[in-house]
Tab-separated table of C-alpha atoms and ligand atoms in Angstrom:
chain	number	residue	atom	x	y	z
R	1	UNK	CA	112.548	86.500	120.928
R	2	UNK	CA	111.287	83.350	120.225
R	3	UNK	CA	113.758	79.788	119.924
R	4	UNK	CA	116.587	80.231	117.193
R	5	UNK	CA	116.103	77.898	114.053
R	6	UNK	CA	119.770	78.526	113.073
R	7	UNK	CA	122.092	80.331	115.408
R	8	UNK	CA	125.635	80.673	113.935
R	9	UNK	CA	128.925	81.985	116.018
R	10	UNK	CA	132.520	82.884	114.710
R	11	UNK	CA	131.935	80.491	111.388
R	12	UNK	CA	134.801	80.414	109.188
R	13	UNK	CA	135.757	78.284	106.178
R	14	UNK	CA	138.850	79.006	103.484
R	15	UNK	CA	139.484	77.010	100.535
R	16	UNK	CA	143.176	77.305	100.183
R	17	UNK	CA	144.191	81.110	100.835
R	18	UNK	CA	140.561	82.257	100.211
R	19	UNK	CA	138.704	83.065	102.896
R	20	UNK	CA	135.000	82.578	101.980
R	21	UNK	CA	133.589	82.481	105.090
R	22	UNK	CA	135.594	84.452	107.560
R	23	UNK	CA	133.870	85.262	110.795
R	24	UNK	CA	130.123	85.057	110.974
R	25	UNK	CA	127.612	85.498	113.302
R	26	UNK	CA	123.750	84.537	112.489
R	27	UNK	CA	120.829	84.004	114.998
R	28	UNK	CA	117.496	83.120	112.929
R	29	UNK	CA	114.565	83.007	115.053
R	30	UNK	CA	111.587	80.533	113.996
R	31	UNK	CA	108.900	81.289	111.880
R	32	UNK	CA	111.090	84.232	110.245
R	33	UNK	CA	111.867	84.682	106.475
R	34	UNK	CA	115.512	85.797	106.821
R	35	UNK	CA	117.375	86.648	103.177
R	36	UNK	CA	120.912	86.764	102.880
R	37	UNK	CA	122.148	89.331	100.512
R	38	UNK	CA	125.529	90.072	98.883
R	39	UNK	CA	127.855	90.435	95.714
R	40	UNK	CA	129.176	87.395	93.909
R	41	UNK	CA	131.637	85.854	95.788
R	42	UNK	CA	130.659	87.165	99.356
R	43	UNK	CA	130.270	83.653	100.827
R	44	UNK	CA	126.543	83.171	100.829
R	45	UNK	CA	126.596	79.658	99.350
R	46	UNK	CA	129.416	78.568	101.423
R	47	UNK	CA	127.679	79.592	104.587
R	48	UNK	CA	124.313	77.926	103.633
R	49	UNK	CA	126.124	74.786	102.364
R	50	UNK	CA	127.356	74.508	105.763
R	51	UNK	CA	124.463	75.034	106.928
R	52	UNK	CA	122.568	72.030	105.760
R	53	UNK	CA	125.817	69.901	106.008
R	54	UNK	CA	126.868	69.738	102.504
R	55	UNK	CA	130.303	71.713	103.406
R	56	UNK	CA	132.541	71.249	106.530
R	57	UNK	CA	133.357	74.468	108.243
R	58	UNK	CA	137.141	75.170	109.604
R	59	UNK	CA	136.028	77.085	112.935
R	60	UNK	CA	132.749	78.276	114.570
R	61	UNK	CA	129.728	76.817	116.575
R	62	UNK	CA	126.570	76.287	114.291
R	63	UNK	CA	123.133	75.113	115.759
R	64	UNK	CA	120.424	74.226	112.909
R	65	UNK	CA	117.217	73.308	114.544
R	66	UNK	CA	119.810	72.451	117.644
R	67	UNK	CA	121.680	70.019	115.367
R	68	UNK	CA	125.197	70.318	114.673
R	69	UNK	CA	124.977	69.095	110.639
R	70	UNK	CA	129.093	68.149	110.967
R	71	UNK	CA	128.126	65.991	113.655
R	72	UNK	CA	124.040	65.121	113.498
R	73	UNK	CA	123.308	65.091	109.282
R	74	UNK	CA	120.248	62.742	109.822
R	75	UNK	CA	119.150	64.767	112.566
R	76	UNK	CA	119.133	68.293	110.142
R	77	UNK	CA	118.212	66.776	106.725
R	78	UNK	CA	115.209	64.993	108.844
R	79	UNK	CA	114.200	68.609	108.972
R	80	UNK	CA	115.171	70.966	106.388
R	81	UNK	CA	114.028	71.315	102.240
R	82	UNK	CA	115.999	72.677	100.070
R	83	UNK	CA	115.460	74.216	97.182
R	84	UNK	CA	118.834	74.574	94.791
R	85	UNK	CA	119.701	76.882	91.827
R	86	UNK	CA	119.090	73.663	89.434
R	87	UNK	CA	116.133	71.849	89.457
R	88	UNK	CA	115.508	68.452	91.186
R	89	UNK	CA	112.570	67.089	89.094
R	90	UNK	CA	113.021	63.877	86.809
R	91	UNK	CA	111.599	65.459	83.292
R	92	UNK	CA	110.295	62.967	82.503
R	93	UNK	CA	108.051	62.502	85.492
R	94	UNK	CA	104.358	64.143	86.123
R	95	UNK	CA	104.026	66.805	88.796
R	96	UNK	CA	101.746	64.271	90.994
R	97	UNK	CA	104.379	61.033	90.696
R	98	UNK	CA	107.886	62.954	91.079
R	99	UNK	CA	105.992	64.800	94.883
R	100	UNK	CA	104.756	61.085	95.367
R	101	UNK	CA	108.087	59.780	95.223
R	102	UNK	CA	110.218	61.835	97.385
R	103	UNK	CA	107.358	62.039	99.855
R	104	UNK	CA	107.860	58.126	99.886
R	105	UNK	CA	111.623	58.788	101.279
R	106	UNK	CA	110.297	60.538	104.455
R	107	UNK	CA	109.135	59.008	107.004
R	108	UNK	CA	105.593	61.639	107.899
R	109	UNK	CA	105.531	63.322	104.742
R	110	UNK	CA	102.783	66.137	103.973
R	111	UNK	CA	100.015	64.962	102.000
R	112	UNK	CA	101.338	65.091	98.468
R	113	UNK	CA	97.342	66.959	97.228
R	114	UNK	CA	97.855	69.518	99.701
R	115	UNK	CA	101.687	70.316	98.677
R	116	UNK	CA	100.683	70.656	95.067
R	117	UNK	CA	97.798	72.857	95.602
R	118	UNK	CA	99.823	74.630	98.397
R	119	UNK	CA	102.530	76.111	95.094
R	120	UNK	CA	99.819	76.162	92.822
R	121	UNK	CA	100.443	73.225	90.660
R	122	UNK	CA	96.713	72.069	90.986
R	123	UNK	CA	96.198	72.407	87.017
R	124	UNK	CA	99.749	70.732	86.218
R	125	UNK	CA	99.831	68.015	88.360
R	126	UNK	CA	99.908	65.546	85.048
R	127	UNK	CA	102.119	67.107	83.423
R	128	UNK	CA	105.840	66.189	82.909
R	129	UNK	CA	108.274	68.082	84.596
R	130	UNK	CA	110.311	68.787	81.593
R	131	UNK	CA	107.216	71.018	80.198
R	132	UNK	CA	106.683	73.106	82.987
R	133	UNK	CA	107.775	76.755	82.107
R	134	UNK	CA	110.594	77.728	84.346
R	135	UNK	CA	108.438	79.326	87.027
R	136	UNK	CA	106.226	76.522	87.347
R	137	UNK	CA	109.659	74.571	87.757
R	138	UNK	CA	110.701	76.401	90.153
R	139	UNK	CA	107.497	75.947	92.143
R	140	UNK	CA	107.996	72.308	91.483
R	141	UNK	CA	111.441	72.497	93.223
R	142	UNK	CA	109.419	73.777	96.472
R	143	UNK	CA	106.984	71.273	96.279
R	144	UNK	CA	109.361	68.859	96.891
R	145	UNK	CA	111.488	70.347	99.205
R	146	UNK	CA	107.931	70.589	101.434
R	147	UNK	CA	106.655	67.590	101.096
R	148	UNK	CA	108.672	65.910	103.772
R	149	UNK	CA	107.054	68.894	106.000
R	150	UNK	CA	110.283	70.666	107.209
R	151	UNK	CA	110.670	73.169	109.713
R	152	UNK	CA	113.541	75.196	107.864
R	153	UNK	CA	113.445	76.005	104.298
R	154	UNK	CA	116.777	76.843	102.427
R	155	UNK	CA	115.694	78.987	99.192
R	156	UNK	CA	118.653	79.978	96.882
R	157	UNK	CA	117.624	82.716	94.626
R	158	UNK	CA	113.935	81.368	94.350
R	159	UNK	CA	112.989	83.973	91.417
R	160	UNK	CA	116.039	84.099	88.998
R	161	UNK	CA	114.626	84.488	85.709
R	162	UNK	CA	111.517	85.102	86.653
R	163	UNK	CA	108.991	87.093	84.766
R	164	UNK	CA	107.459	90.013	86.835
R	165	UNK	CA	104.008	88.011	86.849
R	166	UNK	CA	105.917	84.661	87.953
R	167	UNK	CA	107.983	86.260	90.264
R	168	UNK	CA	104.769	88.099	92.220
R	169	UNK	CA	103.066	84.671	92.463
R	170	UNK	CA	106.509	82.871	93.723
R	171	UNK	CA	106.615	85.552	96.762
R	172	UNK	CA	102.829	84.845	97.190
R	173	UNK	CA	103.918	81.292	97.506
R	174	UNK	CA	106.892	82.151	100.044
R	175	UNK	CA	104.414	84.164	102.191
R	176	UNK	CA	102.215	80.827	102.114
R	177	UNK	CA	104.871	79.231	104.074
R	178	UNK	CA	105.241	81.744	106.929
R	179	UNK	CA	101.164	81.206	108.073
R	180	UNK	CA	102.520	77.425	107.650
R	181	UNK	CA	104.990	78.732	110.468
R	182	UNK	CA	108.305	77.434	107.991
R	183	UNK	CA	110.911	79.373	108.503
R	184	UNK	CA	112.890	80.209	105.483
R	185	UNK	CA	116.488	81.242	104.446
R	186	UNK	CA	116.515	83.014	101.643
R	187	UNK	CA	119.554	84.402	99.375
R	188	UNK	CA	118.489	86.706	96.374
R	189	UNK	CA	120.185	89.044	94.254
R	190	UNK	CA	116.742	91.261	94.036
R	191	UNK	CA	116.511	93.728	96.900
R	192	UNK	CA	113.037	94.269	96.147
R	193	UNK	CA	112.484	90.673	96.455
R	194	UNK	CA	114.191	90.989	100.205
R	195	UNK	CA	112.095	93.986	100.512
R	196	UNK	CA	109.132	91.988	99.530
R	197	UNK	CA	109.380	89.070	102.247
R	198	UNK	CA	111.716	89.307	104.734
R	199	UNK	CA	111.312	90.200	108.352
R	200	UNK	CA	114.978	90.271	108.475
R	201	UNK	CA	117.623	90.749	106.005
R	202	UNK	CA	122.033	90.350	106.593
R	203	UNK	CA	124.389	91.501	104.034
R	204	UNK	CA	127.222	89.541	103.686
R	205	UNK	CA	130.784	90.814	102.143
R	206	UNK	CA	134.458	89.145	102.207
R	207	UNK	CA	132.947	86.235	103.988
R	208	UNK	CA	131.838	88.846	106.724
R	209	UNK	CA	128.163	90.346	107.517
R	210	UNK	CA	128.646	93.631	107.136
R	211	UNK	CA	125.473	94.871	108.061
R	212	UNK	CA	122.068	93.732	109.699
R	213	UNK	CA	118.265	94.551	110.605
R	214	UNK	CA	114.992	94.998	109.121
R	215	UNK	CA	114.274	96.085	105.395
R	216	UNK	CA	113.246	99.803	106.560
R	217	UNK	CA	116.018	99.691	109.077
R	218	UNK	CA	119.150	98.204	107.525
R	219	UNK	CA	122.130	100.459	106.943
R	220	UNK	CA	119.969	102.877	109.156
R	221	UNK	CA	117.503	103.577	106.471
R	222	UNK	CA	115.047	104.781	108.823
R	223	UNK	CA	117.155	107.666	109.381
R	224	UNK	CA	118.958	108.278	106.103
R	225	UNK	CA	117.131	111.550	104.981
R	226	UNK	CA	114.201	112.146	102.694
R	227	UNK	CA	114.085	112.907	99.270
R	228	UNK	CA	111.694	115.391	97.708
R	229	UNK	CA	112.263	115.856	93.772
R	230	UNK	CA	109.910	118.005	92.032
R	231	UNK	CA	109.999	119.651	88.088
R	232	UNK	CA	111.147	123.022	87.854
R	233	UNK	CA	108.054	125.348	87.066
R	234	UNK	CA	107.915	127.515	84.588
R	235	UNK	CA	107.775	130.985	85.013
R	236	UNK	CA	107.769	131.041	88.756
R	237	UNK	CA	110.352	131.788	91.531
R	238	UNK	CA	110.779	129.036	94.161
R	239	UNK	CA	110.934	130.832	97.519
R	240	UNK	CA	114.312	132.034	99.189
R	241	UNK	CA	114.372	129.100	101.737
R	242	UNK	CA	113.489	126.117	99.418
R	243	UNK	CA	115.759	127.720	96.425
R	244	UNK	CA	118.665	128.203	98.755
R	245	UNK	CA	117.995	124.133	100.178
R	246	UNK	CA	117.933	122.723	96.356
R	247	UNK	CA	120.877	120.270	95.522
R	248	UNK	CA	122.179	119.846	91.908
R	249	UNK	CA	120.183	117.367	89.729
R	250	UNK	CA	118.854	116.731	86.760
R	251	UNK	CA	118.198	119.905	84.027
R	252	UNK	CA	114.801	121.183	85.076
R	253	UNK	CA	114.588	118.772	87.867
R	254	UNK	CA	114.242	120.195	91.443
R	255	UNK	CA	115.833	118.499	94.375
R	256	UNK	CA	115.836	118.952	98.220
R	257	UNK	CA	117.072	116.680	101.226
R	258	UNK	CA	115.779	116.579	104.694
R	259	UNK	CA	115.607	114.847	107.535
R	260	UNK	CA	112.328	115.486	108.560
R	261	UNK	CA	110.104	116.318	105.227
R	262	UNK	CA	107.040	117.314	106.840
R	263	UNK	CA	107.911	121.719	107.344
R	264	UNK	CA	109.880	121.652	104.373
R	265	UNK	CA	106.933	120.145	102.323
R	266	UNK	CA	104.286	121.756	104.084
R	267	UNK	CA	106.372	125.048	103.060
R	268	UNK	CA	106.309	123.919	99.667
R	269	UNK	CA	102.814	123.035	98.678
R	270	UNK	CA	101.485	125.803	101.071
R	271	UNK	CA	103.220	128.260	98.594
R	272	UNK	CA	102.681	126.425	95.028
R	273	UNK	CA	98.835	126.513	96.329
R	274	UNK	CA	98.894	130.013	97.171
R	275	UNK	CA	100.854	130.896	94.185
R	276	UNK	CA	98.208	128.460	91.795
R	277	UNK	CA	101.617	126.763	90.979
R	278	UNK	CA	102.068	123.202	89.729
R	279	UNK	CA	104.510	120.763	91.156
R	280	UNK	CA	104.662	118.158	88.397
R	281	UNK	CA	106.344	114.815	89.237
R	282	UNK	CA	105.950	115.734	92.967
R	283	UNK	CA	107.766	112.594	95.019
R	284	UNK	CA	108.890	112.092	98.504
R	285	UNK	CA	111.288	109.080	98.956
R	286	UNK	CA	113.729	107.234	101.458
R	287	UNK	CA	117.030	105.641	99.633
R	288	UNK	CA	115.936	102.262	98.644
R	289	UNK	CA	116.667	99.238	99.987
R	290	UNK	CA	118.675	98.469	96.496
R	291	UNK	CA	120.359	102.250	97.329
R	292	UNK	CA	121.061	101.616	101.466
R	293	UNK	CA	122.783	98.332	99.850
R	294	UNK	CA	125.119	99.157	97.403
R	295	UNK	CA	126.503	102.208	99.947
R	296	UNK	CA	127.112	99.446	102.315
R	297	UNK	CA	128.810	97.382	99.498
R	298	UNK	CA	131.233	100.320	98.267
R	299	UNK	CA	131.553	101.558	102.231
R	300	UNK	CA	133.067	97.958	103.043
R	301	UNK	CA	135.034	97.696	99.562
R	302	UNK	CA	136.454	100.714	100.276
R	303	UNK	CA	137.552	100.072	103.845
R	304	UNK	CA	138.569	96.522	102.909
R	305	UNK	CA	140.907	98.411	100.027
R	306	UNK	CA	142.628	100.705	102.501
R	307	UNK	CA	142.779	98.307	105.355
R	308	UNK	CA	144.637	96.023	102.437
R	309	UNK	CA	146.813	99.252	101.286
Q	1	ATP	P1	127.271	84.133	94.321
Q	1	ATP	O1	126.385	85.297	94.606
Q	1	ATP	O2	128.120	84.373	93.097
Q	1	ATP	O3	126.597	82.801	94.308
Q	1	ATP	P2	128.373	83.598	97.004
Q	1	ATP	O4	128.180	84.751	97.916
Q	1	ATP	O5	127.431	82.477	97.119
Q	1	ATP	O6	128.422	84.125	95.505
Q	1	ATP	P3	130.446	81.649	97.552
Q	1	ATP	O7	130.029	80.694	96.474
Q	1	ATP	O8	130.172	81.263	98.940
Q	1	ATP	O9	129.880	83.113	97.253
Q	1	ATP	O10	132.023	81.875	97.350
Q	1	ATP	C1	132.832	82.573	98.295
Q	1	ATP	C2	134.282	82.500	97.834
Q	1	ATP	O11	134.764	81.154	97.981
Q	1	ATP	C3	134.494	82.862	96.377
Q	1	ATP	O12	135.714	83.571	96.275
Q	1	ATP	C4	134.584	81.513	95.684
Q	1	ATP	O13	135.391	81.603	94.537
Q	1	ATP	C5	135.224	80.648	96.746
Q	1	ATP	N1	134.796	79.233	96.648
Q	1	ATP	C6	133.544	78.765	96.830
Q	1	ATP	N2	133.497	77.426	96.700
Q	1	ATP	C7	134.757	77.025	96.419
Q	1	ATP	C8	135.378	75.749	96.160
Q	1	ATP	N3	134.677	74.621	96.207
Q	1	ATP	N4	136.692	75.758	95.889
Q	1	ATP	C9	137.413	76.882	95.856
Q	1	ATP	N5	136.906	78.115	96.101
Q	1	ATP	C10	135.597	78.189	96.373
């Protein structure tokens, strides 16, 4: 494990009887890309806001880059970008002279040529801001937050409104800062987007995380059995043992859980080859990451809901 960029113990924070933040735990290691995930309301923003000192917390221990932001703000904002919801540009300012003048407020900033190129801005750097589309906005918005070369990125829902071309290039952009060796708190709504780029993902629920690990390991989605869906043929019995394993689906749809996939597959094609059968639409899949998610979300809602009964 390498040193912790943000390590987080028992935080809590209410705002009158709600409890937005009610217990968490966090340990970010540097160099990761760590996205926080959960509903509306689940205390994402209040946690990050803490985080880089814009928010007091009521309890808890919080280390960011080994600052305490309620205590040492200098010593965090020295170090962090940030890049909010709403934009930060000046409209009516180029590309080139808005970078140029918030790399004048730091004190070692990155060269401002390098930042631009580094988001792909090269071709826009004389433009306004206020006629960049919203993607190139957006990348804008993380030029700046980079060009006073921070260690920690904070990136709040980097890709909202994104179009799917826009949206590939922005995660291009975030992988550009891991070889950089940022590391970078993300919160997204997307799952594939958390699929996409993070080495580690938390979901986060009442102001609790409810569940944490890897993308292909959260919620133990590793284990969760397989998948294999397959059309119906026509005019051809499925054998005993794979009829006899098929769960209701669709009309004309055939569908069959396991744990391991391999025999049961092997099983299958072996006989649709012997029997010259087609297996239109053949898949194999895991529950998504989107899937593994919302289970977690109703799981918790549920227990919250007869804890609360
Ligand atoms: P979203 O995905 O909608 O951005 P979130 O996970 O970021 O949600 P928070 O903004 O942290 O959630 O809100 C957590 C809870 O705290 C919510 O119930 C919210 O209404 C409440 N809350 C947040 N900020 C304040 C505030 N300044 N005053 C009162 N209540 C607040």
């Amino acid at each position: 494990m390498g040193d912790a960029a943000i390590e987080v113990k028992g935080l809590a924070k209410a705002y009158g009887p709600v409890r937005a933040v009610a217990g968490v735990d966090l340990r970010i290691d540097e160099g990761e890309i760590f996205a926080l995930l959960g509903p509306n309301g689940a205390g994402k923003t209040t946690t990050v806001e803490i985080l880089e000192g814009f928010t007091m917390r009521d309890a808890g221990e919080v280390r960011v880059l080994g600052h305490d932001p309620a205590t040492n703000l200098p010593g965090v904002k020295a170090r962090i970008g940030i890049v909010a919801q709403e934009t930060a540009a000046d409209p009516f300012l180029t590309v080139e002279e808005m970078a140029r003048m918030i790399a004048g407020t730091y004190p070692k900033p990155r060269p401002v040529d390098e930042v631009i190129e580094l988001v792909g801005l090269g071709e826009k750097r004389r433009t306004r801001a206020g006629r960049l589309s919203g993607g190139q906005q957006r990348r804008l918005d993380v030029a700046l937050a980079l060009v006073g070369d921070p260690d920690l990125l904070f990136l709040d829902e980097p890709t909202t409104g994104f179009d799917p071309d826009a949206r590939l290039e922005a995660w291009a952009m975030v992988r550009n800062l891991r070889t950089l060796g940022k590391t970078v708190l993300l919160t997204t709504h997307y799952m594939d987007e958390a699929q996409q780029l993070a080495d580690r993902v938390a979901v986060i629920a009442g102001g609790r995380i409810i569940a944490e690990g890897t993308p292909d390991t959260l919620g133990n989605r590793a284990a969760a059995a397989s998948r294999i869906r397959f059309r119906r043929p026509e005019g051809a019995a499925l054998p005993d043992e794979i009829a006899a394993r098929a769960v209701d689906a669709a009309p004309g749809i055939v569908l069959l859980q396991a744990d391991d996939p391999v025999p049961l597959l092997n099983r299958l094609t072996g006989w649709a080859m012997e029997q010259g059968v087609a297996l239109d639409g053949l898949e194999v899949v895991r529950p998504s990451l989107e899937e593994t998610y919302l289970e977690l979300i109703a799981r918790d809602g549920a227990a919250r809901a007869g804890g609360a009964s």
